[in-house]
Each structure stands twice: as structure tokens, then as C-alpha cells.
mmCIF file of C-alpha atoms in Angstrom:
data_model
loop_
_atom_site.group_PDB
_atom_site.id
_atom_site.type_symbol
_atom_site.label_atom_id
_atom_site.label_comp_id
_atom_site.label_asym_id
_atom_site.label_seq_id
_atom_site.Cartn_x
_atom_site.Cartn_y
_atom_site.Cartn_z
ATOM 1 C CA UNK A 1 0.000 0.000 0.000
ATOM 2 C CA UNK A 2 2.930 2.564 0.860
ATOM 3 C CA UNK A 3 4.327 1.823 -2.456
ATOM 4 C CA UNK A 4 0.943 2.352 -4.303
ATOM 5 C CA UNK A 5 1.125 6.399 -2.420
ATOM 6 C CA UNK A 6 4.576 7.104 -2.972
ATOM 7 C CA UNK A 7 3.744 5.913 -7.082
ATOM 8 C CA UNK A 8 0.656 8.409 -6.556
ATOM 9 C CA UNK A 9 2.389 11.483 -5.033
ATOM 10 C CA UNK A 10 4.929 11.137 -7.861
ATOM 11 C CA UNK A 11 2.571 10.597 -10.550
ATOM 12 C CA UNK A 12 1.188 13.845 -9.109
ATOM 13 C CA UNK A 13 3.935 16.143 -8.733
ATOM 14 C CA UNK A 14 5.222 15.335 -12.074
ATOM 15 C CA UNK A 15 1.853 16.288 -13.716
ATOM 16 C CA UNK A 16 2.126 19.598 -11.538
ATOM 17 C CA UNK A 17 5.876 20.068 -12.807
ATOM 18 C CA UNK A 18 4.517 19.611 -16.227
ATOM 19 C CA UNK A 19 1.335 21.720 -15.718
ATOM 20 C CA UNK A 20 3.508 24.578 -14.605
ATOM 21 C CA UNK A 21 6.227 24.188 -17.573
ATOM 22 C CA UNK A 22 4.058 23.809 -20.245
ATOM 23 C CA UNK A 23 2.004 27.130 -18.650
ATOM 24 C CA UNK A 24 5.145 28.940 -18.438
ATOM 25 C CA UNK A 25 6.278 28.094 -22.027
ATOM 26 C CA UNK A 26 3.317 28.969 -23.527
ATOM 27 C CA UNK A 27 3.101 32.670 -22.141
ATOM 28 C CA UNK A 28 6.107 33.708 -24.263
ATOM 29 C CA UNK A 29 3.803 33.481 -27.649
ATOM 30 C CA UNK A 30 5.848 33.695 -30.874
ATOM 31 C CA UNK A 31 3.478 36.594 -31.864
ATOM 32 C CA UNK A 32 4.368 38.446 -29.006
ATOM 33 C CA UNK A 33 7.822 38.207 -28.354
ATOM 34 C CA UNK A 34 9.967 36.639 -30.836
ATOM 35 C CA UNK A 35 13.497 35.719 -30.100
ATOM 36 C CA UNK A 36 16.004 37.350 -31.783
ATOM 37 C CA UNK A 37 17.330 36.586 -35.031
ATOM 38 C CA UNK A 38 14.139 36.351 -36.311
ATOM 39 C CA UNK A 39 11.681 38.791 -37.404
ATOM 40 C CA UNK A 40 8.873 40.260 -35.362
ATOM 41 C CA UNK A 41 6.036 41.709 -37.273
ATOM 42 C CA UNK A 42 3.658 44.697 -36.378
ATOM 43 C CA UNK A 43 1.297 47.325 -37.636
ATOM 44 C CA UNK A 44 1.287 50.495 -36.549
ATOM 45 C CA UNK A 45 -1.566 52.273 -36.935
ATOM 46 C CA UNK A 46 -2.787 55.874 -36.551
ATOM 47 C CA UNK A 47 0.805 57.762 -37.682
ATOM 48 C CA UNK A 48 0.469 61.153 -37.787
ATOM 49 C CA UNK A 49 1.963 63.112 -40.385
ATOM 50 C CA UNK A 50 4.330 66.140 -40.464
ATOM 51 C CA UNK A 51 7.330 64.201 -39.063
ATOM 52 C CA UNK A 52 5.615 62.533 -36.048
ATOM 53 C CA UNK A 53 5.978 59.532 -34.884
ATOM 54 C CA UNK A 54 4.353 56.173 -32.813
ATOM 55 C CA UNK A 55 5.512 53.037 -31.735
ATOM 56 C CA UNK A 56 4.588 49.641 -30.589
ATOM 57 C CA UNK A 57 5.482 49.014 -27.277
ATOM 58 C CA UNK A 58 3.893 45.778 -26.920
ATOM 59 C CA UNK A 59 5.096 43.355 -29.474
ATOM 60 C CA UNK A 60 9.178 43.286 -29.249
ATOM 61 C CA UNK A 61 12.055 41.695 -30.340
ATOM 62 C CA UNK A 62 14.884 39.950 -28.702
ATOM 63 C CA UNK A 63 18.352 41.050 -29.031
ATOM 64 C CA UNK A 64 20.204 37.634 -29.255
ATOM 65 C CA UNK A 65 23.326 38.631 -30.972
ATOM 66 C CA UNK A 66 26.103 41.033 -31.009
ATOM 67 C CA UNK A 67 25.116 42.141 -34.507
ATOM 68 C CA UNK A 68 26.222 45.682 -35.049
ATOM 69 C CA UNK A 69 23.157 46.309 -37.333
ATOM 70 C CA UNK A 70 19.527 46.200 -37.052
ATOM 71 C CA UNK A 71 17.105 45.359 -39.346
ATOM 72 C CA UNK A 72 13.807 46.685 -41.092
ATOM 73 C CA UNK A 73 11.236 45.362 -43.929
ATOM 74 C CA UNK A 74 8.376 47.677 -44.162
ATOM 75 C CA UNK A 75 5.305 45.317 -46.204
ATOM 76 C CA UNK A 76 2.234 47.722 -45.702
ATOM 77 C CA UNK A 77 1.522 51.654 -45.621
ATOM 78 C CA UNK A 78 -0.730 54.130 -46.570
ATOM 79 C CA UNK A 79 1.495 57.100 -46.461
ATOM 80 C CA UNK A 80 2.126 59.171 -49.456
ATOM 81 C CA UNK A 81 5.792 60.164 -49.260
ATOM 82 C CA UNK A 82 7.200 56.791 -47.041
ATOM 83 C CA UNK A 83 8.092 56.220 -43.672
ATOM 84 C CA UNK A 84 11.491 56.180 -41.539
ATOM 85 C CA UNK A 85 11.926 53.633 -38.221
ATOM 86 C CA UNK A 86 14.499 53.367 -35.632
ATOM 87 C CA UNK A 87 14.930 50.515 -32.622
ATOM 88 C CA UNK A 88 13.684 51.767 -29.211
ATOM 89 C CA UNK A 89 13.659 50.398 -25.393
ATOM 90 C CA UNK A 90 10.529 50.291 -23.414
ATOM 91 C CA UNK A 91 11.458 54.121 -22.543
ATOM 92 C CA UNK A 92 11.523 54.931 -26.451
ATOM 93 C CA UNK A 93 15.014 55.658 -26.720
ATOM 94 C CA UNK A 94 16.557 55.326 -29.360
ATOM 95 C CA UNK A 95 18.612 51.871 -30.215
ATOM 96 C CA UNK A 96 19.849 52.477 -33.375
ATOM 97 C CA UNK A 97 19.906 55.001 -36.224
ATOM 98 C CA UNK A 98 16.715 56.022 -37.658
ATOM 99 C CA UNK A 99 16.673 54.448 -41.471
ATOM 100 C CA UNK A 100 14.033 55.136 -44.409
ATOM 101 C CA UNK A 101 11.454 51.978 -45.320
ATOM 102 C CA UNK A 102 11.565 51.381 -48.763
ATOM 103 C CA UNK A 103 8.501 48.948 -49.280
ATOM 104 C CA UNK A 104 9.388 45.312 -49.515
ATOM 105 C CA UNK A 105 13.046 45.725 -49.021
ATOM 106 C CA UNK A 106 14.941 44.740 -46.478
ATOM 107 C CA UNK A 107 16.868 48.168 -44.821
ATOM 108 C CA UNK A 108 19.666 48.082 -42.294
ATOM 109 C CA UNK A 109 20.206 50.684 -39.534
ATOM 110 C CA UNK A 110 23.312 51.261 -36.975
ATOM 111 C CA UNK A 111 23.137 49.598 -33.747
ATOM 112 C CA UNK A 112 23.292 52.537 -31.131
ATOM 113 C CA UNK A 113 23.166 50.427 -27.403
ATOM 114 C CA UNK A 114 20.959 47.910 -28.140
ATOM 115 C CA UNK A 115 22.301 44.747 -25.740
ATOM 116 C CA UNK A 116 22.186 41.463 -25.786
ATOM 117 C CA UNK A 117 18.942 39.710 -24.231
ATOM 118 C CA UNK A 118 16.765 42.831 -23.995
ATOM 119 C CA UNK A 119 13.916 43.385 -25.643
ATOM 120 C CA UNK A 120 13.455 46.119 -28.306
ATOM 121 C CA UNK A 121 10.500 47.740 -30.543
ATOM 122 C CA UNK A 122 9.975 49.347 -33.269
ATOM 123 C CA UNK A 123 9.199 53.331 -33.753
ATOM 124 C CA UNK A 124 7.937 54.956 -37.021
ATOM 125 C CA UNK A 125 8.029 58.093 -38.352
ATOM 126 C CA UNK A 126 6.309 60.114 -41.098
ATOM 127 C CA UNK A 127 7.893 61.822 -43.415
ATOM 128 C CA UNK A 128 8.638 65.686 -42.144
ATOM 129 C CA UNK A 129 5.817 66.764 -45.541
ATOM 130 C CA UNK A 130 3.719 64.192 -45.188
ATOM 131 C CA UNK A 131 0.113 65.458 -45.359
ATOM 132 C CA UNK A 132 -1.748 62.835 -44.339
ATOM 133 C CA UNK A 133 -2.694 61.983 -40.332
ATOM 134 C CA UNK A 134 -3.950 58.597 -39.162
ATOM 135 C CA UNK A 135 -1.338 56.420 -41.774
ATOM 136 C CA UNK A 136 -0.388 52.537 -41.332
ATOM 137 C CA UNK A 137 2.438 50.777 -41.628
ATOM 138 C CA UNK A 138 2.759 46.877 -40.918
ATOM 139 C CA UNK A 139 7.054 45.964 -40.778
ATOM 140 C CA UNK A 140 8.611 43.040 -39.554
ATOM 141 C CA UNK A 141 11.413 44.199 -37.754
ATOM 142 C CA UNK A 142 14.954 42.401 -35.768
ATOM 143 C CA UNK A 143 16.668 43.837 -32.956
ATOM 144 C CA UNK A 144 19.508 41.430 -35.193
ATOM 145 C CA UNK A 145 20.824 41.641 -38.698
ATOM 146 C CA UNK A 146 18.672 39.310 -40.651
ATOM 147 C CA UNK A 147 20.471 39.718 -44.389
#
């Protein structure tokens, strides 16, 4: 009988263990935060124009590398005269230099203090003439060189 309840309390805490790593894996969601070198994608919605800016602070990318560059591939946007996007932390600074989308082309930008195993997310910008408010842009984005 003794043997029978030790089998049982094992058989239980091992479903537990699993329970709990299988609840903890799934939380990280590959649409939420995707591990570096690969890309993340996002649309941000609601630019305005005249040079502003908006970013997504809730979908972000994980530095994995010691890549000096970051990269950009704008798919989607509405805007007239194009967009430009940098790399920010949670705080919106800036990570690396800010670089002009060219639609479905990949575009490279400069690294500026992006580390290792951080999180960063992507920031666009409208073009300083642009004369249209509420534009979209969907990107996928790497906080690591991808080309």
C-alpha cells in the first residue's frame, strides 16, 4: 500500500511540474515576443503626419546577438511620401539610427546600445511633408541583422 502512495504522489507532482512548464512556455507566444534573429512583425496604426511619430510598445524583439546592425522590412503603408523607423527600449530611446522603409526591401540601420537579451521595438516616423494623419504601416522588424 505505501508503495501504491509514494507511485501516486509522484505521478502527481510530475503532472504539476509539467502543468507549470508547459504554462510557463506557452506565455512567451511567438506573436508576441519573438526571439532574436528572427523577425517580429507589427502594424502600426494611426501615424500622424508632419514628421511625427508612434511606436509599438507591446510586441518586441529579442536582441540575441552582437550584430552591429539592425534590421527593417516595411510590407504595408498608406502614407504618401514613405516612412522612416528606428529601434527603441521600453522608454523609447533610441537603439539604433533612424533608417528610411523602402517597401518590400529589407533596410539596415546602426546599432546605437541595443544589448544582448533585452527586448526592443519598433518606432515609425512620417515623413517631415507628409500630409496625411492617421497612416499605417505593418514591418517586420529584428533587434539582429537578418540579411
Amino acid at each position: 500500500m505505501k508503495i501504491i502512495s509514494k507511485m501516486v504522489a509522484v505521478s502527481g507532482f510530475s503532472l504539476m511540474a509539467l502543468g507549470i512548464s508547459m504554462s510557463s512556455f506557452a506565455s512567451e507566444s511567438p506573436e508576441t515576443q519573438a526571439s532574436g534573429r528572427t523577425y517580429t512583425t507589427v502594424t502600426i496604426s494611426n501615424i500622424p503626419g508632419g514628421g511625427e511619430a508612434k511606436a509599438n510598445l507591446s510586441t518586441g524583439n529579442l536582441k540575441r546577438s552582437g550584430d552591429t546592425q539592425v534590421t527593417f522590412l516595411e510590407t504595408k503603408r498608406t502614407a504618401l511620401l514613405g516612412n522612416s523607423a528606428e529601434l527603441v527600449n521600453s522608454n523609447q530611446d533610441a537603439r539604433s539610427s533612424k533608417v528610411g522603409l523602402s517597401l518590400n526591401k529589407v533596410v539596415n540601420g546602426t546599432n546605437k546600445g541595443a544589448q544582448i537579451n533585452y527586448y526592443y521595438y519598433a518606432k515609425v516616423y512620417s515623413n517631415i511633408i507628409e500630409p496625411n494623419n492617421n497612416n499605417d504601416v505593418t514591418l517586420q522588424f529584428s533587434a539582429d541583422k537578418m540579411n
